[in-house]
Short mmCIF file of C-alpha atoms and ligand atoms in Angstrom, two decimals:
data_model
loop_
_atom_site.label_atom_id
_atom_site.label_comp_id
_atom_site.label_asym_id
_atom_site.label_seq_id
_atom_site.Cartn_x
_atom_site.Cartn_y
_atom_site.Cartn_z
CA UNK A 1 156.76 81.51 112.54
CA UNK A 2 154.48 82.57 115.37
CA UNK A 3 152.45 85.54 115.99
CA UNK A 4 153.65 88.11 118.96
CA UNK A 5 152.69 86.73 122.40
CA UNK A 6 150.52 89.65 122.80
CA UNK A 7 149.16 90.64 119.52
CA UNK A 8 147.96 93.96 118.61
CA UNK A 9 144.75 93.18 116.71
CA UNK A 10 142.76 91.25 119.59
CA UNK A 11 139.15 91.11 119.26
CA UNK A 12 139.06 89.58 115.43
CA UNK A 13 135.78 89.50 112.77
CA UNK A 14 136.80 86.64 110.85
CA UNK A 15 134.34 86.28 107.94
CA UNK A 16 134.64 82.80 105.83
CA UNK A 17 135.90 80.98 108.45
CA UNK A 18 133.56 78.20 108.09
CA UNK A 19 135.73 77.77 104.72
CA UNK A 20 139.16 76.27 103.64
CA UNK A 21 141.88 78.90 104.59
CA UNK A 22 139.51 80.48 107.15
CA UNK A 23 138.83 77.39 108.97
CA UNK A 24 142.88 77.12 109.44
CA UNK A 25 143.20 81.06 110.31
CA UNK A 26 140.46 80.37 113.30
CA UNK A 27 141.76 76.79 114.34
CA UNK A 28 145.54 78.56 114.44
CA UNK A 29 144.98 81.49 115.74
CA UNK A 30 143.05 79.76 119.00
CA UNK A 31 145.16 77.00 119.21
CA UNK A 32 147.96 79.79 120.56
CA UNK A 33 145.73 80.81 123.01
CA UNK A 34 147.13 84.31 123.73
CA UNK A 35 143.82 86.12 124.25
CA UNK A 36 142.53 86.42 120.88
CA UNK A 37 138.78 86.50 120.54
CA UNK A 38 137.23 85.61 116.87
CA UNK A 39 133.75 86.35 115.79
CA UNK A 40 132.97 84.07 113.10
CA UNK A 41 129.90 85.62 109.74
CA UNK A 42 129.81 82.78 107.50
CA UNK A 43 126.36 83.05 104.61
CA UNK A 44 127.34 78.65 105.23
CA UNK A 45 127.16 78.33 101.23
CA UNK A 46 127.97 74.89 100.02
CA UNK A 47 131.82 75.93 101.01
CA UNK A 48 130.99 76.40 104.51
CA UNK A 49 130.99 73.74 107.11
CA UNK A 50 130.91 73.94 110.81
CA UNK A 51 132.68 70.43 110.96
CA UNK A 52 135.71 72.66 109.69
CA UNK A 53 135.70 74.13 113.11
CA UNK A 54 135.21 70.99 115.44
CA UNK A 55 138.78 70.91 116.79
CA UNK A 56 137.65 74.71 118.06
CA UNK A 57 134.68 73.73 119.57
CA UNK A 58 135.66 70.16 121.05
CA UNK A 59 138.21 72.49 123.44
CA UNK A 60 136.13 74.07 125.92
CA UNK A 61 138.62 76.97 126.71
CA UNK A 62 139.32 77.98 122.88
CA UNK A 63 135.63 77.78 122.44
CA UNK A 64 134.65 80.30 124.50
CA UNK A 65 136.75 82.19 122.44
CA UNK A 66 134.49 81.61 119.64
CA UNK A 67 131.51 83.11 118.84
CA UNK A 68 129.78 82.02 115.35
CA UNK A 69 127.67 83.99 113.50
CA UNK A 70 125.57 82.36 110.48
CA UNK A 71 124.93 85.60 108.09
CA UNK A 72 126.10 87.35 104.53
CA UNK A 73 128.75 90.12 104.60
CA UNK A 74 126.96 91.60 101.96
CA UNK A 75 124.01 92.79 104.56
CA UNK A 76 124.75 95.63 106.37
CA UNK A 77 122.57 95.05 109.08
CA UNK A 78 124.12 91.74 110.27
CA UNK A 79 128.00 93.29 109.63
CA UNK A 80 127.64 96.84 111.50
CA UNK A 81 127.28 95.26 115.23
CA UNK A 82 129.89 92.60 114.56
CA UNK A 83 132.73 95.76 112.81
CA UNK A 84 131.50 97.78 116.14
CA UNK A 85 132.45 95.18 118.53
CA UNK A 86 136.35 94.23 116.81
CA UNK A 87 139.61 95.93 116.66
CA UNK A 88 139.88 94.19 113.00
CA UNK A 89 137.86 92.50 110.07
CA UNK A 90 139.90 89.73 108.41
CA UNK A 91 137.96 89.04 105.09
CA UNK A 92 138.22 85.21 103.78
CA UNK A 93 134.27 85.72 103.05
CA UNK A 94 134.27 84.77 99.32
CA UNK A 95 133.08 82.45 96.03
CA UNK A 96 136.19 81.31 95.31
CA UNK A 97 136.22 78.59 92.67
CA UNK A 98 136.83 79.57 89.08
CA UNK A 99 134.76 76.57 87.80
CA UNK A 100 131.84 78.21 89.66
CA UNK A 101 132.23 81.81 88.37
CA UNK A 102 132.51 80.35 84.95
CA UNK A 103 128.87 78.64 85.39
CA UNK A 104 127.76 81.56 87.72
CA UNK A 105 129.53 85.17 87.75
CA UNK A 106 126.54 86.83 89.15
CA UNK A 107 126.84 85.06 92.98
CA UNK A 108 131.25 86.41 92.34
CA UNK A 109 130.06 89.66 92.16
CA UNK A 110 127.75 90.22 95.11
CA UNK A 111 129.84 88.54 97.73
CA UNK A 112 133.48 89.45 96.07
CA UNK A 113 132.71 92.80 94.87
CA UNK A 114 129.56 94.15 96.90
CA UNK A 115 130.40 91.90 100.01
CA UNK A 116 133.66 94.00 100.37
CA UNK A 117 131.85 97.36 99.78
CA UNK A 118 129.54 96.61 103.22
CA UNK A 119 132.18 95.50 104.76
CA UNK A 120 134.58 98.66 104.22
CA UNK A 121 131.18 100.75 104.77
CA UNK A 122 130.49 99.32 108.20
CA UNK A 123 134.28 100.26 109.02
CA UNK A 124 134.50 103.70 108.00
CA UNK A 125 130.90 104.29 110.30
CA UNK A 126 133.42 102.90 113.33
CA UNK A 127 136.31 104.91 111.98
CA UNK A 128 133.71 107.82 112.39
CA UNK A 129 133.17 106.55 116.24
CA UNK A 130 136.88 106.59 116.72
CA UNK A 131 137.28 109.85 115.34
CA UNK A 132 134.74 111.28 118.02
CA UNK A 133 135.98 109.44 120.80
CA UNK A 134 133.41 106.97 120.92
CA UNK A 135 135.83 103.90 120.41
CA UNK A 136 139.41 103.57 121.14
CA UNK A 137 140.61 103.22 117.56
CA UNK A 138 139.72 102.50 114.19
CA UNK A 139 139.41 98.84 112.79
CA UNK A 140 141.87 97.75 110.31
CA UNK A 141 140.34 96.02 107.56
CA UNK A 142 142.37 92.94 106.14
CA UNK A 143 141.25 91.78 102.86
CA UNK A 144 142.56 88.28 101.84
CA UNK A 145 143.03 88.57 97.79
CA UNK A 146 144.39 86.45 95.45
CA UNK A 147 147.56 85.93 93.05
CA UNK A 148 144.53 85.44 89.95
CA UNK A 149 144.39 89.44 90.29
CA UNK A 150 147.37 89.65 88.31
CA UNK A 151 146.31 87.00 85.44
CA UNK A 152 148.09 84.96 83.51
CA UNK A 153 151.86 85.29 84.09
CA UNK A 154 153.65 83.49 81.10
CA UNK A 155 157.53 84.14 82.80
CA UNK A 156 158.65 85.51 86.11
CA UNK A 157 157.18 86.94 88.76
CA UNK A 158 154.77 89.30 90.12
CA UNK A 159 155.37 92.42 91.89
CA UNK A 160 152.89 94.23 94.05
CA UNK A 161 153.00 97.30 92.32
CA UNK A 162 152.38 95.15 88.52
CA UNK A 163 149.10 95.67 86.72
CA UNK A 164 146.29 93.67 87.35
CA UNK A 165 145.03 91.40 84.34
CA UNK A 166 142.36 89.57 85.70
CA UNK A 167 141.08 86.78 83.27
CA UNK A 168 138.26 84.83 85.08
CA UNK A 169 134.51 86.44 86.38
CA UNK A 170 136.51 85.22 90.09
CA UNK A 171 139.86 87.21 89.62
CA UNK A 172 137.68 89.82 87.90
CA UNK A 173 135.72 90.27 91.21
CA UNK A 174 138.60 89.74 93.87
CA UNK A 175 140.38 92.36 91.75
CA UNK A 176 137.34 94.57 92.23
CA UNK A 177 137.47 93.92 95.86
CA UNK A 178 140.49 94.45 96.54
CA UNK A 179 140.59 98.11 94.51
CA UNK A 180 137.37 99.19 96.56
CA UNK A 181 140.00 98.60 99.78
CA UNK A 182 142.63 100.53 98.58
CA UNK A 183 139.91 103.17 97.17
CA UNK A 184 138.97 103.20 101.00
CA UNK A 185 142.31 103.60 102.13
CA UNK A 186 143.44 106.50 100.08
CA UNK A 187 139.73 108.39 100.42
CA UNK A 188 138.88 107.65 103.80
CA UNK A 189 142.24 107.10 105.51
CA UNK A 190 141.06 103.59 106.71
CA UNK A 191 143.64 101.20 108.03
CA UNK A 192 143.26 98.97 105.35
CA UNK A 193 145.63 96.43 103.47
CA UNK A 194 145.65 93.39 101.54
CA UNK A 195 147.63 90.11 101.20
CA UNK A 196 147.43 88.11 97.28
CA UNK A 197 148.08 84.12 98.29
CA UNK A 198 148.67 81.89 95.45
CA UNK A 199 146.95 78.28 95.16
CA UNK A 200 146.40 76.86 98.79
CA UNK A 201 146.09 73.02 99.80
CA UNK A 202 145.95 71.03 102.65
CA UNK A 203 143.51 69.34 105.24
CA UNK A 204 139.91 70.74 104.48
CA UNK A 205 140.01 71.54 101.28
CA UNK A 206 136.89 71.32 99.49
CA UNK A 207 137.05 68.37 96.81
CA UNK A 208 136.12 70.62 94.12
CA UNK A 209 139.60 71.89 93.98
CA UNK A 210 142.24 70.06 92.07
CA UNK A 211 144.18 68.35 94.37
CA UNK A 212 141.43 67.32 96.84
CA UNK A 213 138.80 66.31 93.86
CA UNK A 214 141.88 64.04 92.46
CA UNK A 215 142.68 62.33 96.04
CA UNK A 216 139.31 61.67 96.93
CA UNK A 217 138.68 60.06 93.17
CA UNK A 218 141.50 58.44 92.96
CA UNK A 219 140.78 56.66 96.64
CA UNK A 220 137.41 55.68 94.91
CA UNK A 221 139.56 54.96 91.63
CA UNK A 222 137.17 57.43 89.38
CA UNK A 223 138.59 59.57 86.61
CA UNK A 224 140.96 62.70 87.30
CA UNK A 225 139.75 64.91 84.93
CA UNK A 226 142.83 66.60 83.81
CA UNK A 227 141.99 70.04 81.52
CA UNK A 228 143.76 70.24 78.40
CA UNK A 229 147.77 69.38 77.91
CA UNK A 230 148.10 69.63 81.92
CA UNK A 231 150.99 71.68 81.53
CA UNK A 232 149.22 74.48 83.43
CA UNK A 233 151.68 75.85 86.34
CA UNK A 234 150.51 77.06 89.89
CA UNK A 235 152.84 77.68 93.53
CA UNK A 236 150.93 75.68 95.68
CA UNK A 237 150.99 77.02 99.11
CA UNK A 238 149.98 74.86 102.27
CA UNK A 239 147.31 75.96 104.10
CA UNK A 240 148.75 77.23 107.34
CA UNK A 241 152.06 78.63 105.64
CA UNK A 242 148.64 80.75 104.06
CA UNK A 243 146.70 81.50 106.90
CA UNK A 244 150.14 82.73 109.02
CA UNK A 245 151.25 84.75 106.79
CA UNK A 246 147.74 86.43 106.60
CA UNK A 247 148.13 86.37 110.44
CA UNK A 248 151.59 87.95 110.00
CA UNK A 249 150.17 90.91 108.12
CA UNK A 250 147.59 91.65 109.79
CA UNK A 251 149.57 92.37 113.32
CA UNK A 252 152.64 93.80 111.48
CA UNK A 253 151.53 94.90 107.94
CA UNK A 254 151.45 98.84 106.94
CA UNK A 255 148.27 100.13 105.92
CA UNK A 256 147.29 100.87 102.53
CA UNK A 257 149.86 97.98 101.62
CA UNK A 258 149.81 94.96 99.24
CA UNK A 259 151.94 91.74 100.30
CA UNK A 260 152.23 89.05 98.07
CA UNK A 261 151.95 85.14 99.83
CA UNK A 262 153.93 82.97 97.39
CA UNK A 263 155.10 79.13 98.06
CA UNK A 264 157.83 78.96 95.97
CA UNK A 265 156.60 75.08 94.86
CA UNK A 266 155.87 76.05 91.34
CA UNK A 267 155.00 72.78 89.70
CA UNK A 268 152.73 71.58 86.88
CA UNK A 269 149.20 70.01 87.34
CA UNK A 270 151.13 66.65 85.91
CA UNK A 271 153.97 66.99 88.22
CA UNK A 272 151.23 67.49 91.23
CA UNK A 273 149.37 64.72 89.56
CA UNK A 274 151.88 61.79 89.41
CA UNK A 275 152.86 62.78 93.42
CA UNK A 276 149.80 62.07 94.33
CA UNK A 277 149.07 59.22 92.82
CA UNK A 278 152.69 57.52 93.85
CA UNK A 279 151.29 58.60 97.28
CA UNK A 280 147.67 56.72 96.93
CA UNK A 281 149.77 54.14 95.09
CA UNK A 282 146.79 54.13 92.05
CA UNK A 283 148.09 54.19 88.57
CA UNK A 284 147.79 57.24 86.04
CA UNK A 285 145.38 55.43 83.89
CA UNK A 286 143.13 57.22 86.17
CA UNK A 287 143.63 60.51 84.67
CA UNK A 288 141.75 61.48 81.51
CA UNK A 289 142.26 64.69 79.44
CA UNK A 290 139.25 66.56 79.23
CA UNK A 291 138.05 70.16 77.09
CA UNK A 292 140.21 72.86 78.75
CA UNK A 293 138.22 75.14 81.22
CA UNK A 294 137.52 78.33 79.19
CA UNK A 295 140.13 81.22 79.44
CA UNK A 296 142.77 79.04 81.69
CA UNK A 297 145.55 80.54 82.96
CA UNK A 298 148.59 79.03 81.82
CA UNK A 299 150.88 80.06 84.71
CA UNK A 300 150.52 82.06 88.70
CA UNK A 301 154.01 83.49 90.37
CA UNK A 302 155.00 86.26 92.47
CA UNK A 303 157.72 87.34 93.96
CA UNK A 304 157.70 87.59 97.99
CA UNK A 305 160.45 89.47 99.16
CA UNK A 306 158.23 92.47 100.37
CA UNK A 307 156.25 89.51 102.53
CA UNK A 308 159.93 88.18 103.62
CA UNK A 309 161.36 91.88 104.75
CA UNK A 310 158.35 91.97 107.00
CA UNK A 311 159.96 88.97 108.95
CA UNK A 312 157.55 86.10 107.54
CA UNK A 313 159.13 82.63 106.39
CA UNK A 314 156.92 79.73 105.25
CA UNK A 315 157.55 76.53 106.86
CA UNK A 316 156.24 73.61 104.68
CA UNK A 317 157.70 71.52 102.33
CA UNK A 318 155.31 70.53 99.46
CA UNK A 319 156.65 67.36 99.41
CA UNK A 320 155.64 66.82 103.24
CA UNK A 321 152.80 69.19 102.84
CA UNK A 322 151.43 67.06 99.92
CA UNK A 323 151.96 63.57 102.02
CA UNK A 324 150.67 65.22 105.14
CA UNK A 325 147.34 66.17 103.01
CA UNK A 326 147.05 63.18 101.32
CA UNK A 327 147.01 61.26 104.88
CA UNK A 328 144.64 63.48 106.04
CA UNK A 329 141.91 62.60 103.31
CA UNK A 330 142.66 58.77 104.06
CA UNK A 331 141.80 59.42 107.55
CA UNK A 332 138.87 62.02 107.48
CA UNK A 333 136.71 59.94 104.42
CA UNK A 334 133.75 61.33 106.55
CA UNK A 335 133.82 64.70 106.43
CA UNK A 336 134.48 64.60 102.23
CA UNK A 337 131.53 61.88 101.87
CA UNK A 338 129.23 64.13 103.28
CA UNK A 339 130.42 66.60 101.14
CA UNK A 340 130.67 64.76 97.61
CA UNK A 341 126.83 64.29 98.44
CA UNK A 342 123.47 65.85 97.65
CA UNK A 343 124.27 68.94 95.48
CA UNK A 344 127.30 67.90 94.91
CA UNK A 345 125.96 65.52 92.44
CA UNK A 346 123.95 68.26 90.47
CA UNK A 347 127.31 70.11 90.55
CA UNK A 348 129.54 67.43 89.38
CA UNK A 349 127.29 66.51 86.20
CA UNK A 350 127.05 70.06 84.97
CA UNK A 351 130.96 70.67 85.14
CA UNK A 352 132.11 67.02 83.84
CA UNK A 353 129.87 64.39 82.95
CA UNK A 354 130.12 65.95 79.00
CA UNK A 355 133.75 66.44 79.71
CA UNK A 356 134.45 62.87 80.53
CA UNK A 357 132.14 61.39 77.98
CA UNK A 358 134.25 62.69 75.56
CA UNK A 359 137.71 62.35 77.49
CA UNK A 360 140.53 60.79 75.91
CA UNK A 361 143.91 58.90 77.87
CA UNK A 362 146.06 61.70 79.31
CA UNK A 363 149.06 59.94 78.02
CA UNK A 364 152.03 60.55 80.13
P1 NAD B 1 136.19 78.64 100.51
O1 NAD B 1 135.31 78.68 99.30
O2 NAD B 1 136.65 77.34 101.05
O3 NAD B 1 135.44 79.38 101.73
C1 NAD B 1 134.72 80.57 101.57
C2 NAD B 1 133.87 80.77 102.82
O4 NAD B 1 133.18 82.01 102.69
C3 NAD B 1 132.81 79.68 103.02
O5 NAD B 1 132.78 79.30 104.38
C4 NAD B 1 131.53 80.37 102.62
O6 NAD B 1 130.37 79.86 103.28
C5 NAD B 1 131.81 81.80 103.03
N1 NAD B 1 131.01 82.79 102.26
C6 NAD B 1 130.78 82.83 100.93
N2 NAD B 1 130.01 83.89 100.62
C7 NAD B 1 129.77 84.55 101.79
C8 NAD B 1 129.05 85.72 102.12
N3 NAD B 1 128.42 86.45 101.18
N4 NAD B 1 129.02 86.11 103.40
C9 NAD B 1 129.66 85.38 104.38
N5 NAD B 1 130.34 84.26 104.12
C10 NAD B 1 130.41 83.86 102.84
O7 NAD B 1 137.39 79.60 100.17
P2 NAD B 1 138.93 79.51 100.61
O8 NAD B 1 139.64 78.64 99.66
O9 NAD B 1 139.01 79.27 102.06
O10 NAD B 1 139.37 81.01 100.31
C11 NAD B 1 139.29 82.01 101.31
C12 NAD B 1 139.74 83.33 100.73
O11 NAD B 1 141.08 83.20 100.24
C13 NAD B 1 138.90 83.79 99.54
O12 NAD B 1 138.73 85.18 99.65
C14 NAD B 1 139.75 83.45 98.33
O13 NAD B 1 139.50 84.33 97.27
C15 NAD B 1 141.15 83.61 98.89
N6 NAD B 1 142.20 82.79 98.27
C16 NAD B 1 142.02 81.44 98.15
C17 NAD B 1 143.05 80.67 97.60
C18 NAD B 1 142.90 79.18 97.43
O14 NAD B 1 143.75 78.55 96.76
N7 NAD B 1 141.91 78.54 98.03
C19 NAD B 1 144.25 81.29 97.18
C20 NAD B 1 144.38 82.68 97.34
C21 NAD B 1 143.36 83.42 97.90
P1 TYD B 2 141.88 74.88 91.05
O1 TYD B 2 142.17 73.98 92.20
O2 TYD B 2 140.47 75.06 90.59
O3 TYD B 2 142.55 76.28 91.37
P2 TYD B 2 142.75 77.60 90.40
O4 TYD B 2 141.89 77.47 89.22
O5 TYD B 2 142.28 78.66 91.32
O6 TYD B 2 144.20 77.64 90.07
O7 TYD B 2 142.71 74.36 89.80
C1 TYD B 2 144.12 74.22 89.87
C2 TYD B 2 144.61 73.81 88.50
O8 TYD B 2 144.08 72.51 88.20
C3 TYD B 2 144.11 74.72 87.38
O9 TYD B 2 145.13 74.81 86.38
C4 TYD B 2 142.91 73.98 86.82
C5 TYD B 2 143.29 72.53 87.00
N1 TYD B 2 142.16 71.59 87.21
C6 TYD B 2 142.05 70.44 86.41
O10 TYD B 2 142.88 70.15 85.53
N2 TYD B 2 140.97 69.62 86.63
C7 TYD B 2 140.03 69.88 87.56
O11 TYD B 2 139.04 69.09 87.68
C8 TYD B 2 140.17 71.04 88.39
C9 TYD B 2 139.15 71.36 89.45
C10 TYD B 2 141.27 71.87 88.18
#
């Protein structure tokens, strides 16, 4: 599926692209090269890396398309000139590992929850400017959000309009996030909407993450730490079915709308597991069971037909998105060395080195 040839929203503020899905969303969207300009704010926390952006900047004419912009989107001064010079504000800008906000709420809330706030802020002052004339239009606001809103989903599927149970410090804050938006669009009027992805993989995925962190061991045949029975179940979505459909909305959502982004590729960690490892060829004595992560969510899925009746249609197979993935790591073992490096070391102690001590053999 491919965005109009001359899309509405233009002139993009893309914050988090230095990160996973973000990355994929800028890379994409240039790649088409239908006139689309992106301004990149990325704070560059440990999940943002300029190498993510290298295909952009190693093409001359998509990168003068580019413009980057190092800075937090919870600091109004940096955001307002960016919002002012955009016809939209596509918001990847976030912590986003659960692992993390169980060690560290505090960074969840000020970037997930406050982050938002300046952002929306900065958008109504330029719905103001609109409103006198002083711009052409008002920015729409797209705020990327995540299936973890709706918690812990033990059978069927999610609907947009189902309550959100939020179980984590990270769905806790997206959920926040994404209720200040919709707060702004009934209030305010703002052109404002929001899309809920569920788990996302693919090339540039940062190896804390399950399926990275257990390719990249298993290449260096370390331990998988599995948590608990294993039997947890996410729909694992491949990064640019992800970033389209975000894409998608954003030139042909309605405002004040919610769209679920599912994959339909529910499987268990086990079942995602044992495909890797037939792909690395590297036995499952690799994987130890390890103490559960606190609060885990036994089960994400939501039902897309509101995405599909606004024309979008994934296009990845997880079984070739998985393969495609796992050949990417094999070729790209610099850019995850540098990563598993430095702090990462500090990071991986805290969350496993008391986990594995006291591991035990998955079994199968
Ligand atoms: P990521 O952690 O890889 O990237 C996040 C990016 O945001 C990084 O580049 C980081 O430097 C930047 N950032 C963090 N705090 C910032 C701040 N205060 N100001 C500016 N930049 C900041 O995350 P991702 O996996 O690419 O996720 C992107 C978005 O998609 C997030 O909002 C996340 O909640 C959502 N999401 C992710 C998934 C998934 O499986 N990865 C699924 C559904 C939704
Ligand atoms: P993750 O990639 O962190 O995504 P999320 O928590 O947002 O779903 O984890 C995916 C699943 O894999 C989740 O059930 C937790 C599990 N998991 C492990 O078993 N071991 C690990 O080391 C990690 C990082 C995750």
């Amino acid at each position: 599926m491919t965005a109009p040839a001359s899309p509405r929203f233009r002139r993009l503020l893309v914050t988090g692209g230095a990160g996973f899905i973000g990355s994929c969303f800028v890379r994409d969207t240039l790649a088409r090269r239908d006139g689309t300009t992106i301004v990149v704010l990325d704070k560059m926390t440990y999940a943002g890396n300029r190498a993510n952006l290298a295909p952009v900047v190693a093409d001359p004419e998509q990168a003068a398309h580019l413009t980057f912009v190092v800075g937090d989107i919870a600091d109004a001064k940096a955001v307002a000139p960016l919002v002012a010079g955009v016809d939209a504000v596509v918001n990847f800008a976030a912590e986003s590992h659960v692992d993390r906000s169980i060690l560290d709420p505090e960074a969840f809330l000020r970037t997930d929850v406050m982050g938002v706030h300046v952002l929306l802020e900065a958008c109504r002052l330029e719905q103001e400017r609109a409103r006198k004339g002083d711009r052409a239009a008002a920015p729409r606001f797209l705020q990327v959000s995540t299936d973890e809103v709706y918690g812990s989903v033990e059978t069927g599927a999610s609907r947009e309009g189902d309550r959100l149970e939020p179980r984590s410090p990270y769905s806790a804050a997206k959920a926040g996030g994404e209720l200040l938006v919709n707060s702004y669009f009934v209030t305010y009027g703002m052109d404002a909407l929001v899309t809920r992805g569920s788990n996302t993989y693919g090339p540039y995925h940062h190896p804390e993450k399950l399926i990275p962190l257990f390719i990249t061991n298993a290449i260096d045949d370390q331990p998988l730490p599995l948590y608990g029975d294993g039997l947890q179940r996410r729909d694992w979505l491949y990064v640019a079915d992800h970033a389209g459909a975000i894409g998608h909305v954003l030139q042909n959502g309605r405002s004040g709308e919610v769209y679920n982004v599912p994959a339909e590729n529910e499987r268990t960690n086990r079942a995602v597991v044992t495909d890797l490892l037939a792909l690395l060829d590297k036995p499952w004595s690799l994987v130890r069971q390890v103490e559960d992560r606190a609060g885990h969510d036994r089960r994400y899925a939501m039902d897309g037909s509101k995405l599909a009746a606004l024309g979008w249609t994934n296009g990845m197979k997880f079984e070739d998105g998985l393969a495609a993935t796992v050949d990417w790591y094999l070729a790209h073992e610099d850019w995850w060395r540098a990563i598993k490096s430095g702090d990462w070391n500090a990071y991986y102690e805290r969350q496993y080195a008391a986990r594995l001590a006291s591991s035990k053999e998955a079994g199968r």
